[in-house]
Amino acid sequence: MIVSELKFLLNQRLTLKQARQTHAAVLVHKFHHLQPLLVHQLLVSSRGYSFDLLQYVKSILRHAGSPDSFSWGCLIRFLSQHGQFREACSAYCEMQALGLCPSTFAVSSALRACARTEDIVGGRLVHAQVNKYGFSGCVYVQTALVDLYSRLGEMQTAQKVFDEMPERNVVSWNSILFGYLRLRNLDMARNLFSEIPEKDVISWNSMISGYAKAGDMKHAGELFQQMPERNSASWNAMLSGYVDCGNIELARELFDAMPQRSEVSWIAMIGGYSKCGDVESACLLFDQLGKKNLLSYNAMIACYAQNGRPTEALQIFNGMIECGLEIVPDKITFSSIISACSQLGDLKLGSWIELQMEKLGIEKDDHLATALIDLHAKCGSIHKAYELFNSLKKKDVVAYSAMILGYAVNGKAVDAIQLFEEMADAHICPNSVTFTGLLTAYSHTGLVEEGYRSFNSMKNYGLVPSADHYGMMVDLLGRAGHLEDAYNLIKTMPMQPHAGVWGALLLACRLHNNVEIGEIAARHCFKLDPDRAGYQSLLSNIYASVGRWTDVKQMREAVEEKASAKIPGYSWVEST
DNA sequence: ATAGGGTTAG
């Protein structure tokens, strides 16, 4: 009688509270055989993972009259499915310690957990048990092994397991295909793909995205045309392929042609516009996107931050917090937001952001720490920046560049140059941003020879100096009084020099009071950046230094004319 | 039970 009542209860969706009551009944009446049903129901009906739930289930399992393998298997599978990989692994170990024989789904879930955490040691341990318990004939377990070694990049082992499988399903094929594609081994992948007896949409999608990631849109497109049925992931793989190779027009064509656009499509498209600097189009899409989630907010915030519009990045961030949907920012949001604070030079805001991160329990990974290095360096706390730099698990080119630039803008040129050498010793290849930092450092020290040498060394790394790099060299040469050399360098530029380059030359001419070159530089500045009055003042000062008062007067009038031409109230609008 | 598509730092 009570058994049927309990069974009825257990087949309902149970809350944690109801489960505790049922559990009490189970204990009182020693219906231990119902415990697996209880655990199973609890996990199946739960809305998701929570710490309380885990603790409760574990307490049932630990105090169960007889340890039972089925319940442990349910728990491990549940944890593995809900991304709690570490917990899944430790539950697996605990079950082992109880002397229980694992089920096939406990083993495959444990393998999945090891694969996702890239736990090679744990994975091999479970693998050893697979043979011991005689799961060599189980497709699911064997497929999980193929998946494990594929994710770890150990393709020889993956292939061996795959070859020895007594039977395979399409998931087994997809798992090994995934492994070769991850290693960018397109030849192997192509051969394998052609051998798959019954390709499903995932096989096709994996292959398409493999080609797309390798930049081979021709083959990707061919497969896309050939495939029997497409889902939104197929379209998205093509879309992000075009985005990655910078073909935003084709990406947009695809976006407009898609039968159904998913959240992913919108975000990929916004990211595409962001990368090619078309902020307006990105913004337009974002506004058209009806209900926004964390990832679409992240994409738009990143778009503004990466395109030098920090204020708008912060506005979107505020909009996200106050939208009423209770979207919680994650480490990706904060990476962009910290970058925005840095661009604004706002350490106060930055500190507030750091506090929010602590409150949310967001751990500082290397990505975030690098953003913080930049923030602290730009705001003058160079020691804090170096502390963060030292705390990095792995120092990559981005981290080094941030730190080198940090030293450079804080006038610590010697430290910047030293760090650059340290980076070379660590066999990390510099890129163009690294050289921005290094050249900034040289231009602060006035070490012309060394600066010039490092500028010329860029090509040894396969780097082409940008207009900004030329600008820094002009600044370095100019400040040191080599005005002719600076002017000649501009003349050799393969691209159109922008106002900043001529501005650096003009500034140097003011420092050394050179009228002849100063006039040339000023003429270009007027033309390239007609809205700014600063250039006229500089030239006027140069004229004054040599007593050409008529020209001085003419320049001053030009400055005043500009000032009065401004729309009244403009600066008020700008400051609100 | 096993698989695929999106957002982050200089």
Coordinates of C-alpha atoms (C1' of nucleotides) in Angstrom, one line a residue:
Chain A
M1 CA 0.0 0.0 0.0
I2 CA 2.6 2.5 1.1
V3 CA 4.9 1.2 -1.7
S4 CA 2.4 2.2 -4.4
E5 CA 1.9 5.6 -2.8
L6 CA 5.6 6.2 -2.8
K7 CA 5.9 5.0 -6.3
F8 CA 3.2 7.4 -7.3
L9 CA 4.9 10.3 -5.5
L10 CA 8.2 9.4 -7.1
N11 CA 6.8 9.5 -10.6
Q12 CA 5.7 13.2 -10.0
R13 CA 8.0 16.1 -10.7
L14 CA 9.6 16.5 -7.3
T15 CA 10.9 19.6 -5.7
L16 CA 13.8 19.4 -3.3
K17 CA 11.4 19.8 -0.4
Q18 CA 9.0 17.0 -1.5
A19 CA 12.0 14.8 -2.2
R20 CA 13.2 15.2 1.4
Q21 CA 9.7 14.2 2.7
T22 CA 9.6 11.2 0.4
H23 CA 13.1 10.3 1.4
A24 CA 12.2 10.3 5.0
A25 CA 9.4 7.8 4.3
V26 CA 11.7 5.6 2.4
L27 CA 14.1 5.6 5.3
V28 CA 11.5 5.0 8.0
H29 CA 10.0 2.0 6.1
K30 CA 13.3 0.7 4.9
F31 CA 12.2 0.7 1.3
H32 CA 15.8 1.0 0.2
H33 CA 15.0 -0.5 -3.1
L34 CA 13.1 2.7 -3.9
Q35 CA 16.1 5.0 -3.5
P36 CA 17.4 4.6 -7.0
L37 CA 13.9 5.7 -8.2
L38 CA 14.0 8.7 -5.9
V39 CA 17.4 9.8 -7.1
H40 CA 16.5 9.2 -10.7
Q41 CA 13.3 11.2 -10.5
L42 CA 14.9 14.0 -8.6
L43 CA 17.6 14.4 -11.3
V44 CA 15.3 14.0 -14.2
S45 CA 12.7 16.6 -12.9
S46 CA 15.3 19.1 -11.8
R47 CA 15.4 22.3 -13.8
G48 CA 19.1 22.3 -13.8
Y49 CA 22.2 22.0 -11.7
S50 CA 22.4 23.5 -8.2
F51 CA 24.8 23.0 -5.4
D52 CA 22.0 22.1 -3.0
L53 CA 20.7 19.4 -5.3
L54 CA 24.1 17.9 -5.6
Q55 CA 24.7 17.8 -1.9
Y56 CA 21.3 16.3 -1.2
V57 CA 21.7 13.6 -3.8
K58 CA 25.2 12.8 -2.6
S59 CA 23.9 12.5 1.0
I60 CA 21.3 10.0 -0.1
L61 CA 23.9 8.0 -2.0
R62 CA 26.4 8.0 0.9
H63 CA 23.9 6.9 3.5
A64 CA 22.0 4.4 1.3
G65 CA 21.5 1.0 2.9
S66 CA 23.2 -0.7 0.0
P67 CA 25.4 1.2 -2.4
D68 CA 23.8 1.2 -5.8
S69 CA 25.4 1.6 -9.1
F70 CA 22.4 2.8 -11.0
S71 CA 21.9 5.9 -8.9
W72 CA 25.6 6.9 -9.0
G73 CA 25.4 6.5 -12.8
C74 CA 22.4 8.8 -12.9
L75 CA 24.2 11.4 -10.9
I76 CA 27.4 11.3 -13.0
R77 CA 25.4 11.5 -16.2
F78 CA 23.5 14.4 -14.8
L79 CA 26.6 16.3 -13.8
S80 CA 28.3 15.6 -17.1
Q81 CA 25.2 16.9 -19.0
H82 CA 25.1 20.0 -17.0
G83 CA 28.7 21.1 -17.5
Q84 CA 29.8 20.1 -14.0
F85 CA 32.7 18.1 -15.3
R86 CA 34.9 18.3 -12.2
E87 CA 32.0 17.2 -10.0
A88 CA 31.2 14.4 -12.5
C89 CA 34.8 13.1 -12.2
S90 CA 34.9 13.2 -8.5
A91 CA 31.5 11.5 -8.2
Y92 CA 33.0 8.8 -10.5
C93 CA 36.0 8.4 -8.2
E94 CA 33.7 8.2 -5.1
M95 CA 31.6 5.5 -6.7
Q96 CA 34.8 3.6 -7.5
A97 CA 35.9 3.9 -3.9
L98 CA 32.6 2.3 -2.7
G99 CA 33.6 -0.7 -4.8
L100 CA 30.7 -0.3 -7.2
C101 CA 30.9 -1.6 -10.7
P102 CA 30.3 1.3 -13.1
S103 CA 27.6 1.1 -15.7
T104 CA 28.1 2.0 -19.3
F105 CA 26.5 5.4 -18.9
A106 CA 28.6 6.2 -15.9
V107 CA 31.7 5.4 -17.9
S108 CA 30.7 7.3 -21.0
S109 CA 29.7 10.3 -18.9
A110 CA 33.0 10.2 -17.0
L111 CA 34.8 10.0 -20.3
R112 CA 32.9 13.0 -21.6
A113 CA 33.8 14.9 -18.5
C114 CA 37.5 14.1 -18.9
A115 CA 37.3 15.1 -22.6
R116 CA 35.8 18.5 -21.8
T117 CA 38.3 19.2 -19.0
E118 CA 41.1 17.9 -21.1
D119 CA 42.0 15.6 -18.3
I120 CA 44.3 13.2 -20.1
V121 CA 45.3 11.3 -16.9
G122 CA 41.7 10.8 -15.8
G123 CA 40.7 9.8 -19.3
R124 CA 43.4 7.1 -19.5
L125 CA 42.4 5.8 -16.1
V126 CA 38.8 5.4 -17.2
H127 CA 40.0 3.9 -20.5
A128 CA 41.9 1.2 -18.5
Q129 CA 38.7 0.3 -16.7
V130 CA 36.7 0.1 -19.9
N131 CA 38.8 -2.9 -20.8
K132 CA 38.7 -4.3 -17.3
Y133 CA 34.9 -4.2 -17.0
G134 CA 34.4 -5.6 -20.5
F135 CA 32.8 -2.5 -22.2
S136 CA 34.8 -3.0 -25.3
G137 CA 31.8 -4.0 -27.2
C138 CA 29.6 -1.1 -26.2
V139 CA 29.2 1.5 -29.0
Y140 CA 28.5 4.4 -26.6
V141 CA 31.5 3.8 -24.4
Q142 CA 33.8 3.3 -27.4
T143 CA 32.4 6.4 -29.1
A144 CA 33.1 8.3 -25.9
L145 CA 36.7 7.1 -26.1
V146 CA 37.1 8.2 -29.7
D147 CA 35.6 11.6 -28.7
L148 CA 38.1 11.8 -25.7
Y149 CA 41.2 11.2 -27.8
S150 CA 39.9 13.4 -30.6
R151 CA 39.5 16.3 -28.3
L152 CA 42.9 15.7 -26.8
G153 CA 44.4 15.7 -30.3
E154 CA 45.7 12.1 -29.9
M155 CA 44.6 10.9 -33.2
Q156 CA 46.6 7.7 -33.3
T157 CA 44.9 6.4 -30.2
A158 CA 41.5 7.7 -31.4
Q159 CA 42.0 6.0 -34.7
K160 CA 43.0 2.7 -33.0
V161 CA 39.9 2.7 -30.8
F162 CA 37.8 3.5 -33.8
D163 CA 39.4 0.8 -36.0
E164 CA 38.8 -1.8 -33.3
M165 CA 35.2 -1.0 -32.7
P166 CA 33.0 -4.0 -33.5
E167 CA 30.2 -1.7 -34.6
R168 CA 30.0 2.0 -35.3
N169 CA 27.2 4.5 -35.6
V170 CA 27.2 7.9 -37.2
V171 CA 28.2 9.5 -33.9
S172 CA 31.4 7.4 -33.8
W173 CA 32.2 8.6 -37.3
N174 CA 31.4 12.2 -36.5
S175 CA 33.6 12.0 -33.4
I176 CA 36.7 11.0 -35.2
L177 CA 36.0 13.3 -38.1
F178 CA 35.8 16.1 -35.5
G179 CA 39.3 15.1 -34.3
Y180 CA 40.9 15.5 -37.7
L181 CA 39.1 18.7 -38.4
R182 CA 40.2 20.1 -35.1
L183 CA 43.9 19.5 -36.0
R184 CA 43.1 21.1 -39.4
N185 CA 44.0 17.8 -41.1
L186 CA 41.6 18.4 -44.0
D187 CA 43.0 15.6 -46.2
M188 CA 42.3 12.9 -43.5
A189 CA 39.0 14.5 -42.8
R190 CA 37.9 14.5 -46.4
N191 CA 38.8 10.8 -46.9
L192 CA 37.0 9.9 -43.7
F193 CA 33.9 11.9 -44.6
S194 CA 33.6 10.1 -47.9
E195 CA 33.6 6.8 -46.1
I196 CA 30.8 7.6 -43.7
P197 CA 28.0 5.2 -44.6
E198 CA 25.1 7.3 -43.5
K199 CA 26.1 10.9 -43.1
D200 CA 23.8 13.0 -41.0
V201 CA 23.5 16.7 -41.0
I202 CA 26.2 17.0 -38.3
S203 CA 28.7 15.2 -40.5
W204 CA 28.0 17.7 -43.3
N205 CA 28.1 20.6 -40.9
S206 CA 31.4 19.6 -39.4
M207 CA 33.0 19.2 -42.7
I208 CA 31.7 22.6 -44.0
S209 CA 32.9 24.4 -40.9
G210 CA 36.3 22.6 -41.2
Y211 CA 36.7 24.0 -44.7
A212 CA 35.3 27.4 -43.6
K213 CA 37.8 27.7 -40.7
A214 CA 40.6 26.8 -43.1
G215 CA 39.5 29.7 -45.3
D216 CA 38.5 27.3 -48.1
M217 CA 35.0 28.7 -48.9
K218 CA 35.0 27.2 -52.3
H219 CA 34.9 23.6 -51.0
A220 CA 32.6 24.7 -48.1
G221 CA 30.2 26.1 -50.6
E222 CA 30.2 23.0 -52.7
L223 CA 29.3 20.8 -49.8
F224 CA 26.7 23.2 -48.7
Q225 CA 25.1 23.0 -52.1
Q226 CA 25.3 19.2 -52.1
M227 CA 24.0 18.4 -48.7
P228 CA 20.5 16.8 -48.6
E229 CA 19.1 18.8 -45.7
R230 CA 20.3 22.0 -44.1
N231 CA 19.6 23.2 -40.6
S232 CA 20.4 26.6 -39.2
A233 CA 23.9 25.4 -38.1
S234 CA 24.7 24.7 -41.7
W235 CA 23.9 28.3 -42.7
N236 CA 25.7 29.6 -39.7
A237 CA 28.9 27.7 -40.5
M238 CA 28.9 29.3 -44.0
L239 CA 28.1 32.7 -42.6
S240 CA 30.9 32.6 -40.0
G241 CA 33.2 31.3 -42.7
Y242 CA 32.6 34.4 -44.8
V243 CA 32.9 36.6 -41.8
D244 CA 36.3 35.1 -40.8
C245 CA 37.8 35.6 -44.3
G246 CA 36.5 39.2 -44.2
N247 CA 33.9 38.9 -46.9
I248 CA 31.2 40.8 -45.2
E249 CA 29.1 41.3 -48.3
L250 CA 28.7 37.6 -49.0
A251 CA 28.0 37.0 -45.3
R252 CA 25.2 39.5 -45.5
E253 CA 23.8 38.0 -48.7
L254 CA 23.7 34.7 -46.9
F255 CA 22.2 36.2 -43.8
D256 CA 19.4 37.8 -45.9
A257 CA 18.8 34.5 -47.8
M258 CA 18.6 32.3 -44.7
P259 CA 15.3 30.5 -44.3
Q260 CA 15.5 30.8 -40.5
R261 CA 17.9 33.0 -38.6
S262 CA 19.0 31.8 -35.2
E263 CA 20.5 33.8 -32.4
V264 CA 23.9 32.6 -33.6
S265 CA 23.3 34.1 -37.1
W266 CA 22.6 37.6 -35.7
I267 CA 25.6 37.5 -33.3
A268 CA 28.0 36.2 -36.1
M269 CA 26.8 39.0 -38.4
I270 CA 27.2 41.7 -35.7
G271 CA 30.7 40.3 -35.0
G272 CA 31.5 40.5 -38.7
Y273 CA 30.5 44.1 -39.0
S274 CA 32.5 44.8 -35.9
K275 CA 35.7 43.3 -37.3
C276 CA 35.5 45.3 -40.5
G277 CA 34.8 48.5 -38.5
D278 CA 31.2 49.0 -39.7
V279 CA 29.8 49.9 -36.3
E280 CA 26.7 51.5 -37.8
S281 CA 25.6 48.3 -39.5
A282 CA 26.3 46.3 -36.4
C283 CA 24.2 48.7 -34.4
L284 CA 21.3 48.5 -36.9
L285 CA 21.2 44.7 -36.6
F286 CA 21.4 44.8 -32.8
D287 CA 18.4 47.2 -32.7
Q288 CA 16.5 44.9 -35.1
L289 CA 17.2 41.9 -32.9
G290 CA 14.1 41.5 -30.8
K291 CA 15.0 39.7 -27.6
K292 CA 18.6 40.0 -26.7
N293 CA 20.6 37.6 -24.6
L294 CA 24.0 37.7 -22.9
L295 CA 25.9 36.8 -26.1
S296 CA 24.3 39.3 -28.3
Y297 CA 24.9 42.0 -25.7
N298 CA 28.5 40.8 -25.5
A299 CA 28.9 41.1 -29.2
M300 CA 27.6 44.6 -29.3
I301 CA 29.6 45.8 -26.3
A302 CA 32.8 44.3 -27.9
C303 CA 32.0 46.0 -31.2
Y304 CA 31.9 49.4 -29.6
A305 CA 35.0 48.7 -27.4
Q306 CA 37.1 47.4 -30.3
N307 CA 36.2 50.3 -32.6
G308 CA 37.3 53.0 -30.2
R309 CA 33.8 54.0 -28.9
P310 CA 34.1 53.2 -25.2
T311 CA 31.3 55.5 -24.0
E312 CA 28.8 53.6 -26.2
A313 CA 30.1 50.3 -25.0
L314 CA 29.4 51.3 -21.4
Q315 CA 25.9 52.6 -22.5
I316 CA 25.0 49.1 -23.9
F317 CA 26.5 47.5 -20.7
N318 CA 24.1 49.7 -18.6
G319 CA 21.3 48.8 -20.9
M320 CA 22.0 45.2 -20.4
I321 CA 22.0 45.4 -16.6
E322 CA 18.8 47.5 -16.5
C323 CA 16.9 45.7 -19.2
G324 CA 14.9 43.8 -16.6
L325 CA 15.8 40.4 -18.0
E326 CA 18.3 39.8 -15.3
I327 CA 21.2 39.1 -17.6
V328 CA 24.3 38.5 -15.6
P329 CA 27.5 39.8 -17.2
D330 CA 30.3 37.2 -17.6
K331 CA 34.1 37.4 -18.1
I332 CA 33.7 38.1 -21.8
T333 CA 31.5 41.1 -21.0
F334 CA 34.0 42.4 -18.5
S335 CA 37.0 41.9 -20.8
S336 CA 35.3 44.4 -23.2
I337 CA 34.2 46.7 -20.4
I338 CA 37.6 46.9 -18.9
S339 CA 39.0 47.8 -22.3
A340 CA 36.4 50.6 -22.5
C341 CA 37.5 51.9 -19.1
S342 CA 41.1 51.8 -20.2
Q343 CA 40.3 53.8 -23.4
L344 CA 38.6 56.4 -21.2
G345 CA 41.5 56.4 -18.7
D346 CA 38.9 56.0 -16.0
L347 CA 40.5 54.1 -13.2
K348 CA 37.6 54.9 -10.8
L349 CA 35.1 53.3 -13.0
G350 CA 37.6 50.5 -13.6
S351 CA 37.9 49.8 -9.9
W352 CA 34.1 49.7 -9.6
I353 CA 34.0 47.2 -12.4
E354 CA 36.6 45.1 -10.5
L355 CA 34.5 45.2 -7.4
Q356 CA 31.4 44.0 -9.4
M357 CA 33.5 41.1 -10.8
E358 CA 34.5 40.1 -7.3
K359 CA 30.8 40.2 -6.2
L360 CA 29.8 38.0 -9.0
G361 CA 32.6 35.6 -8.2
I362 CA 34.2 35.9 -11.6
E363 CA 37.8 34.6 -11.5
K364 CA 40.5 36.5 -13.2
D365 CA 41.7 34.4 -16.1
D366 CA 44.6 35.5 -18.3
H367 CA 42.3 37.2 -20.7
L368 CA 40.8 39.4 -18.0
A369 CA 44.1 40.0 -16.3
T370 CA 45.6 41.2 -19.6
A371 CA 42.7 43.7 -20.0
L372 CA 43.4 44.8 -16.4
I373 CA 47.2 45.2 -17.1
D374 CA 46.3 47.7 -19.9
L375 CA 43.8 49.5 -17.6
H376 CA 46.2 50.0 -14.7
A377 CA 49.1 50.8 -17.0
K378 CA 47.1 53.5 -18.9
C379 CA 45.9 54.9 -15.6
G380 CA 49.4 55.2 -14.2
S381 CA 49.5 52.4 -11.7
I382 CA 52.4 50.6 -13.4
H383 CA 53.3 48.5 -10.4
K384 CA 49.8 47.1 -10.2
A385 CA 50.1 46.3 -13.9
Y386 CA 53.3 44.5 -13.4
E387 CA 51.9 42.6 -10.5
L388 CA 49.1 41.3 -12.8
F389 CA 51.6 40.6 -15.5
N390 CA 53.6 38.4 -13.2
S391 CA 50.5 36.6 -12.0
L392 CA 49.7 35.3 -15.5
K393 CA 49.6 31.6 -16.0
K394 CA 50.9 32.0 -19.5
K395 CA 52.4 35.2 -20.9
D396 CA 51.4 35.5 -24.6
V397 CA 52.1 38.2 -27.2
V398 CA 49.0 40.2 -26.1
A399 CA 50.1 40.3 -22.5
Y400 CA 53.7 41.3 -23.4
S401 CA 52.5 44.0 -25.8
A402 CA 50.2 45.4 -23.1
M403 CA 53.0 45.6 -20.6
I404 CA 55.5 47.0 -23.0
L405 CA 53.1 49.7 -24.1
G406 CA 52.3 50.3 -20.4
Y407 CA 56.0 50.9 -19.6
A408 CA 56.4 53.1 -22.7
V409 CA 53.5 55.4 -21.9
N410 CA 54.7 55.7 -18.3
G411 CA 58.1 56.9 -19.5
K412 CA 59.8 53.7 -18.5
A413 CA 61.5 53.1 -21.8
V414 CA 64.3 51.0 -20.5
D415 CA 61.9 48.6 -18.9
A416 CA 59.9 48.4 -22.1
I417 CA 62.9 47.6 -24.2
Q418 CA 64.1 45.1 -21.6
L419 CA 60.8 43.4 -21.6
F420 CA 60.8 43.2 -25.4
E421 CA 64.1 41.3 -25.2
E422 CA 62.7 39.0 -22.5
M423 CA 59.9 38.3 -24.8
A424 CA 62.2 37.3 -27.6
D425 CA 64.1 35.0 -25.2
A426 CA 60.8 33.3 -24.4
H427 CA 60.4 32.7 -28.2
I428 CA 57.3 34.7 -28.5
C429 CA 57.0 36.4 -31.8
P430 CA 56.1 40.1 -31.7
N431 CA 53.4 41.6 -33.8
S432 CA 52.5 45.1 -35.0
V433 CA 51.0 46.1 -31.6
T434 CA 54.2 45.0 -29.9
F435 CA 56.1 47.4 -32.1
T436 CA 53.7 50.2 -31.4
G437 CA 54.8 49.8 -27.7
L438 CA 58.5 49.5 -28.5
L439 CA 58.6 52.5 -30.9
T440 CA 56.7 54.5 -28.4
A441 CA 59.4 53.7 -25.8
Y442 CA 62.1 54.6 -28.2
S443 CA 60.5 57.9 -29.2
H444 CA 60.4 58.8 -25.4
T445 CA 64.1 58.1 -25.0
G446 CA 65.4 59.8 -28.1
L447 CA 67.4 56.7 -29.0
V448 CA 67.2 57.3 -32.8
E449 CA 69.6 54.7 -34.0
E450 CA 68.1 51.9 -31.9
G451 CA 64.5 53.0 -32.8
Y452 CA 65.3 53.0 -36.5
R453 CA 66.9 49.6 -36.2
S454 CA 63.9 48.1 -34.6
F455 CA 61.6 49.8 -37.1
N456 CA 63.5 48.2 -39.9
S457 CA 63.5 44.8 -38.1
M458 CA 59.7 44.6 -38.4
K459 CA 60.0 43.0 -41.8
N460 CA 62.1 40.2 -40.3
Y461 CA 59.0 39.2 -38.5
G462 CA 56.9 39.4 -41.6
L463 CA 55.3 42.6 -40.4
V464 CA 54.5 45.6 -42.6
P465 CA 54.8 49.0 -40.7
S466 CA 51.4 50.8 -40.6
A467 CA 50.9 54.5 -41.0
D468 CA 50.9 54.7 -37.2
H469 CA 54.3 53.1 -37.0
Y470 CA 55.6 55.6 -39.5
G471 CA 54.1 58.3 -37.4
M472 CA 56.1 57.1 -34.4
M473 CA 59.3 57.1 -36.4
V474 CA 58.6 60.6 -37.7
D475 CA 58.1 61.6 -34.1
L476 CA 61.3 60.0 -32.9
L477 CA 63.4 61.4 -35.8
G478 CA 61.7 64.8 -35.5
R479 CA 62.1 65.3 -31.8
A480 CA 65.8 64.4 -32.1
G481 CA 66.1 67.2 -34.7
H482 CA 66.4 65.0 -37.8
L483 CA 63.7 66.9 -39.6
E484 CA 65.0 66.2 -43.1
D485 CA 65.2 62.5 -42.4
A486 CA 61.7 62.5 -40.9
Y487 CA 60.3 64.3 -44.0
N488 CA 62.1 61.9 -46.3
L489 CA 60.7 58.9 -44.4
I490 CA 57.1 60.2 -45.0
K491 CA 57.9 60.5 -48.7
T492 CA 58.8 56.8 -48.8
M493 CA 55.6 55.7 -47.2
P494 CA 53.7 53.1 -49.3
M495 CA 50.4 54.3 -48.0
Q496 CA 48.7 57.8 -47.7
P497 CA 50.1 59.5 -44.6
H498 CA 47.3 60.5 -42.3
A499 CA 47.1 63.8 -40.3
G500 CA 48.8 62.2 -37.3
V501 CA 52.0 61.6 -39.3
W502 CA 52.2 65.1 -40.6
G503 CA 51.2 66.4 -37.2
A504 CA 54.2 64.7 -35.6
L505 CA 56.4 66.3 -38.2
L506 CA 54.8 69.7 -37.6
L507 CA 55.2 69.4 -33.9
A508 CA 58.9 68.5 -34.4
C509 CA 59.3 71.6 -36.6
R510 CA 57.8 73.7 -33.8
L511 CA 60.3 72.2 -31.3
H512 CA 63.2 73.0 -33.6
N513 CA 61.6 76.1 -35.3
N514 CA 62.0 75.0 -38.9
V515 CA 59.8 77.1 -41.1
E516 CA 60.5 75.4 -44.4
I517 CA 59.4 71.9 -43.5
G518 CA 56.9 73.2 -41.0
E519 CA 55.0 74.9 -43.7
I520 CA 54.9 71.7 -45.8
A521 CA 53.7 69.7 -42.9
A522 CA 51.1 72.3 -41.9
R523 CA 49.7 72.4 -45.4
H524 CA 49.0 68.7 -45.3
C525 CA 47.5 68.9 -41.8
F526 CA 45.1 71.7 -42.9
K527 CA 44.0 69.6 -45.8
L528 CA 43.6 66.2 -44.0
D529 CA 42.1 67.5 -40.8
P530 CA 40.4 70.8 -41.6
D531 CA 38.3 71.0 -38.5
R532 CA 41.2 71.3 -36.0
A533 CA 42.6 74.6 -35.1
G534 CA 45.7 73.3 -33.4
Y535 CA 47.8 73.1 -36.5
Q536 CA 47.4 76.8 -37.3
S537 CA 48.6 77.7 -33.8
L538 CA 51.7 75.5 -34.2
L539 CA 52.6 77.1 -37.5
S540 CA 51.9 80.5 -36.0
N541 CA 54.3 79.8 -33.2
I542 CA 57.0 78.7 -35.7
Y543 CA 56.5 82.0 -37.7
A544 CA 56.8 83.9 -34.4
S545 CA 60.0 82.2 -33.5
V546 CA 61.7 83.7 -36.6
G547 CA 59.9 87.0 -36.4
R548 CA 57.6 86.6 -39.5
W549 CA 54.8 88.7 -37.8
T550 CA 52.6 89.2 -40.9
D551 CA 52.3 85.4 -41.2
V552 CA 51.7 85.1 -37.5
K553 CA 48.8 87.5 -37.8
Q554 CA 47.3 85.6 -40.7
M555 CA 47.5 82.3 -38.8
R556 CA 45.9 83.8 -35.7
E557 CA 43.0 85.1 -37.8
A558 CA 42.5 81.6 -39.3
V559 CA 42.3 80.2 -35.8
E560 CA 39.7 82.8 -34.7
E561 CA 37.7 82.2 -37.8
K562 CA 37.5 78.5 -37.0
A563 CA 36.4 79.2 -33.5
S564 CA 33.5 81.5 -34.5
A565 CA 32.4 79.1 -37.3
K566 CA 31.6 76.5 -34.7
I567 CA 27.9 75.9 -34.2
P568 CA 26.8 77.7 -31.0
G569 CA 26.2 75.4 -28.1
Y570 CA 28.0 72.5 -29.8
S571 CA 30.4 71.9 -27.0
W572 CA 27.5 71.9 -24.6
V573 CA 25.8 69.1 -26.6
E574 CA 29.0 67.2 -26.7
S575 CA 29.5 67.3 -22.9
T576 CA 26.0 66.0 -22.0
Chain B
dA1 C1' 24.1 8.5 -23.0
dT2 C1' 27.7 10.0 -27.8
dA3 C1' 28.1 15.2 -32.1
dG4 C1' 27.8 20.6 -35.0
dG5 C1' 27.1 26.8 -35.4
dG6 C1' 28.1 32.5 -31.9
dT7 C1' 30.7 36.6 -28.1
dT8 C1' 36.5 38.2 -24.9
dA9 C1' 42.2 41.0 -23.7
dG10 C1' 47.1 44.6 -26.3

